[in-house]
Amino acid sequence: MSQYATQKYGLVDFGQKSLLRHLPSTGKGKHVDVLGSSYERALRAQPSHPLLETPASNYLAYVLIATGNTLVISSMWALGLTGTYLGDYFGILMDYRVTSFPFNVVDAPMYYGSTLSFLGTAILYGKPAGILLTVEVLAIYMIALTYEDPFTAEIYAKRERERKQGKKNS
């Protein structure tokens, strides 16, 4: 049995490197969960590079994973269930746009956090191909943000216009 086939209680054993599955969902739907699973499978088959298998690279990988997960989990906490999974696309808006941590650090913490987790995973497994895949994921997220950011800004601006209009009519 391959070292990559060992799986128990969500723990993945990569030889000497055992870790919990740490690629979080961005809260934007199942596509990221599938992406994380596909990413992990793609990494398994790729060759490792010795420069990515040093103690320093492992330290960097864990820092990236921890930072990425902090961004994703704290943004989910700030947005709540509705803001994370339903929110803007169904017309269920927060009272105000969230500007507290982590949104005061980065404008899209779920996207950037999951990107950091993908990068950390690639480095932890010592896979250069994973770094290239991470760049591709980031490019896709950046394209999504070119549509999502203006959409979000406009729906909140529209609601403010409607609120002001309602006050004038009162």
Coordinates of C-alpha atoms in Angstrom, one line a residue:
M1 CA 0.0 0.0 0.0
S2 CA 1.3 3.5 -0.9
Q3 CA 2.3 5.9 1.8
Y4 CA -0.4 8.2 0.3
A5 CA -3.2 5.7 0.8
T6 CA -3.1 5.7 4.6
Q7 CA -6.1 7.6 5.8
K8 CA -7.8 7.5 9.2
Y9 CA -10.1 10.0 10.8
G10 CA -9.4 12.7 8.3
L11 CA -5.6 12.3 9.0
V12 CA -3.5 12.0 5.9
D13 CA -0.1 10.3 6.3
F14 CA 2.6 11.5 3.9
G15 CA 5.4 9.3 5.1
Q16 CA 6.9 11.3 8.1
K17 CA 4.5 14.2 7.5
S18 CA 1.1 13.5 9.1
L19 CA -1.4 16.3 9.2
L20 CA -5.0 17.0 9.3
R21 CA -6.6 18.1 6.1
H22 CA -6.0 21.8 6.3
L23 CA -7.3 23.3 3.1
P24 CA -10.4 25.3 4.2
S25 CA -13.4 26.2 2.2
T26 CA -13.7 29.8 1.2
G27 CA -17.4 29.6 2.0
K28 CA -18.2 30.2 -1.7
G29 CA -19.6 26.7 -2.2
K30 CA -18.5 23.2 -2.9
H31 CA -16.1 24.1 -5.7
V32 CA -13.3 24.9 -3.2
D33 CA -13.8 21.6 -1.3
V34 CA -13.6 19.8 -4.7
L35 CA -10.6 22.0 -5.6
G36 CA -8.8 21.1 -2.3
S37 CA -9.4 17.4 -2.9
S38 CA -8.3 17.6 -6.5
Y39 CA -5.3 19.7 -5.5
E40 CA -4.2 17.1 -2.9
R41 CA -4.6 14.2 -5.4
A42 CA -2.6 16.2 -8.0
L43 CA 0.2 16.8 -5.5
R44 CA 0.5 13.1 -4.6
A45 CA 1.7 12.1 -8.1
Q46 CA 4.2 14.9 -8.5
P47 CA 8.0 14.7 -7.8
S48 CA 9.3 16.4 -4.7
H49 CA 12.2 18.9 -4.7
P50 CA 15.0 18.7 -2.1
L51 CA 14.9 22.5 -1.5
L52 CA 11.3 22.2 -0.4
E53 CA 12.1 19.3 2.0
T54 CA 14.2 21.3 4.5
P55 CA 13.2 22.1 8.1
A56 CA 13.1 25.8 7.1
S57 CA 10.6 25.1 4.3
N58 CA 8.5 23.0 6.7
Y59 CA 8.4 25.9 9.1
L60 CA 7.4 28.3 6.4
A61 CA 4.7 25.8 5.2
Y62 CA 3.2 25.6 8.7
V63 CA 3.2 29.4 9.0
L64 CA 1.5 29.8 5.6
I65 CA -1.1 27.2 6.5
A66 CA -1.8 28.7 9.9
T67 CA -2.0 32.2 8.5
G68 CA -4.3 31.0 5.6
N69 CA -6.6 29.1 8.0
T70 CA -6.7 32.1 10.4
L71 CA -7.8 34.4 7.5
V72 CA -10.5 31.9 6.3
I73 CA -11.9 30.9 9.7
S74 CA -11.9 34.5 11.1
S75 CA -13.7 35.8 8.0
M76 CA -16.3 33.0 8.4
W77 CA -16.7 34.0 12.0
A78 CA -17.1 37.7 11.1
L79 CA -19.6 37.0 8.4
G80 CA -21.5 34.3 10.2
L81 CA -23.3 31.5 8.4
T82 CA -25.6 33.7 6.3
G83 CA -22.9 36.1 5.2
T84 CA -20.5 33.2 4.4
Y85 CA -22.8 30.9 2.5
L86 CA -25.9 32.8 1.5
G87 CA -25.3 36.5 1.7
D88 CA -25.0 38.8 -1.2
Y89 CA -26.0 36.5 -4.0
F90 CA -29.4 35.9 -2.4
G91 CA -30.0 39.5 -1.3
I92 CA -29.4 38.8 2.4
L93 CA -27.1 41.6 3.3
M94 CA -25.4 42.3 6.5
D95 CA -26.4 45.5 8.3
Y96 CA -23.1 46.9 7.3
R97 CA -20.2 45.8 5.2
V98 CA -17.8 43.9 7.5
T99 CA -14.6 45.9 8.0
S100 CA -13.2 44.3 11.2
F101 CA -10.5 41.6 11.2
P102 CA -9.6 40.0 8.8
F103 CA -11.3 42.3 6.3
N104 CA -9.2 45.2 7.7
V105 CA -6.0 43.3 6.8
V106 CA -7.0 42.0 3.3
D107 CA -10.0 42.7 1.2
A108 CA -10.7 39.1 0.3
P109 CA -9.5 37.0 3.3
M110 CA -11.2 33.8 2.2
Y111 CA -9.6 33.8 -1.2
Y112 CA -6.1 34.9 0.0
G113 CA -6.3 32.6 3.1
S114 CA -7.1 29.5 1.0
T115 CA -4.4 30.5 -1.4
L116 CA -1.9 30.7 1.4
S117 CA -3.1 27.3 2.6
F118 CA -2.6 25.8 -0.9
L119 CA 0.9 27.3 -1.0
G120 CA 1.7 26.0 2.4
T121 CA 0.5 22.5 1.4
A122 CA 2.7 22.5 -1.7
I123 CA 5.7 23.5 0.3
L124 CA 5.0 21.1 3.1
Y125 CA 4.8 18.2 0.6
G126 CA 7.8 19.5 -1.2
K127 CA 6.0 19.7 -4.6
P128 CA 7.0 22.4 -7.1
A129 CA 4.0 21.5 -9.2
G130 CA 1.8 22.5 -6.2
I131 CA 3.4 26.0 -6.2
L132 CA 2.5 26.4 -9.9
L133 CA -1.1 25.1 -9.2
T134 CA -1.3 27.7 -6.4
V135 CA -0.4 30.5 -8.8
E136 CA -3.2 29.2 -11.1
V137 CA -5.7 29.2 -8.2
L138 CA -4.7 32.7 -7.3
A139 CA -5.2 33.8 -10.9
I140 CA -8.7 32.4 -10.9
Y141 CA -9.5 34.0 -7.6
M142 CA -8.2 37.4 -8.9
I143 CA -10.5 37.0 -11.9
A144 CA -13.4 36.2 -9.6
L145 CA -12.7 39.3 -7.5
T146 CA -12.8 41.5 -10.6
Y147 CA -16.5 40.6 -10.8
E148 CA -17.3 40.0 -7.1
D149 CA -15.9 43.2 -5.6
P150 CA -17.9 45.6 -7.9
F151 CA -21.0 43.4 -7.4
T152 CA -20.7 43.6 -3.6
A153 CA -19.9 47.3 -3.6
E154 CA -22.9 48.0 -5.8
I155 CA -25.5 46.0 -3.8
Y156 CA -24.5 47.8 -0.6
A157 CA -24.5 51.1 -2.4
K158 CA -27.9 50.3 -3.8
R159 CA -29.3 49.5 -0.4
E160 CA -27.9 52.8 1.0
R161 CA -29.6 54.7 -1.8
E162 CA -32.9 52.9 -1.1
R163 CA -32.5 53.7 2.7
K164 CA -31.9 57.3 2.0
Q165 CA -34.8 57.4 -0.5
G166 CA -37.0 55.8 2.2
K167 CA -36.0 58.5 4.8
K168 CA -36.9 61.3 2.3
N169 CA -40.3 59.8 1.7
S170 CA -41.1 59.5 5.4

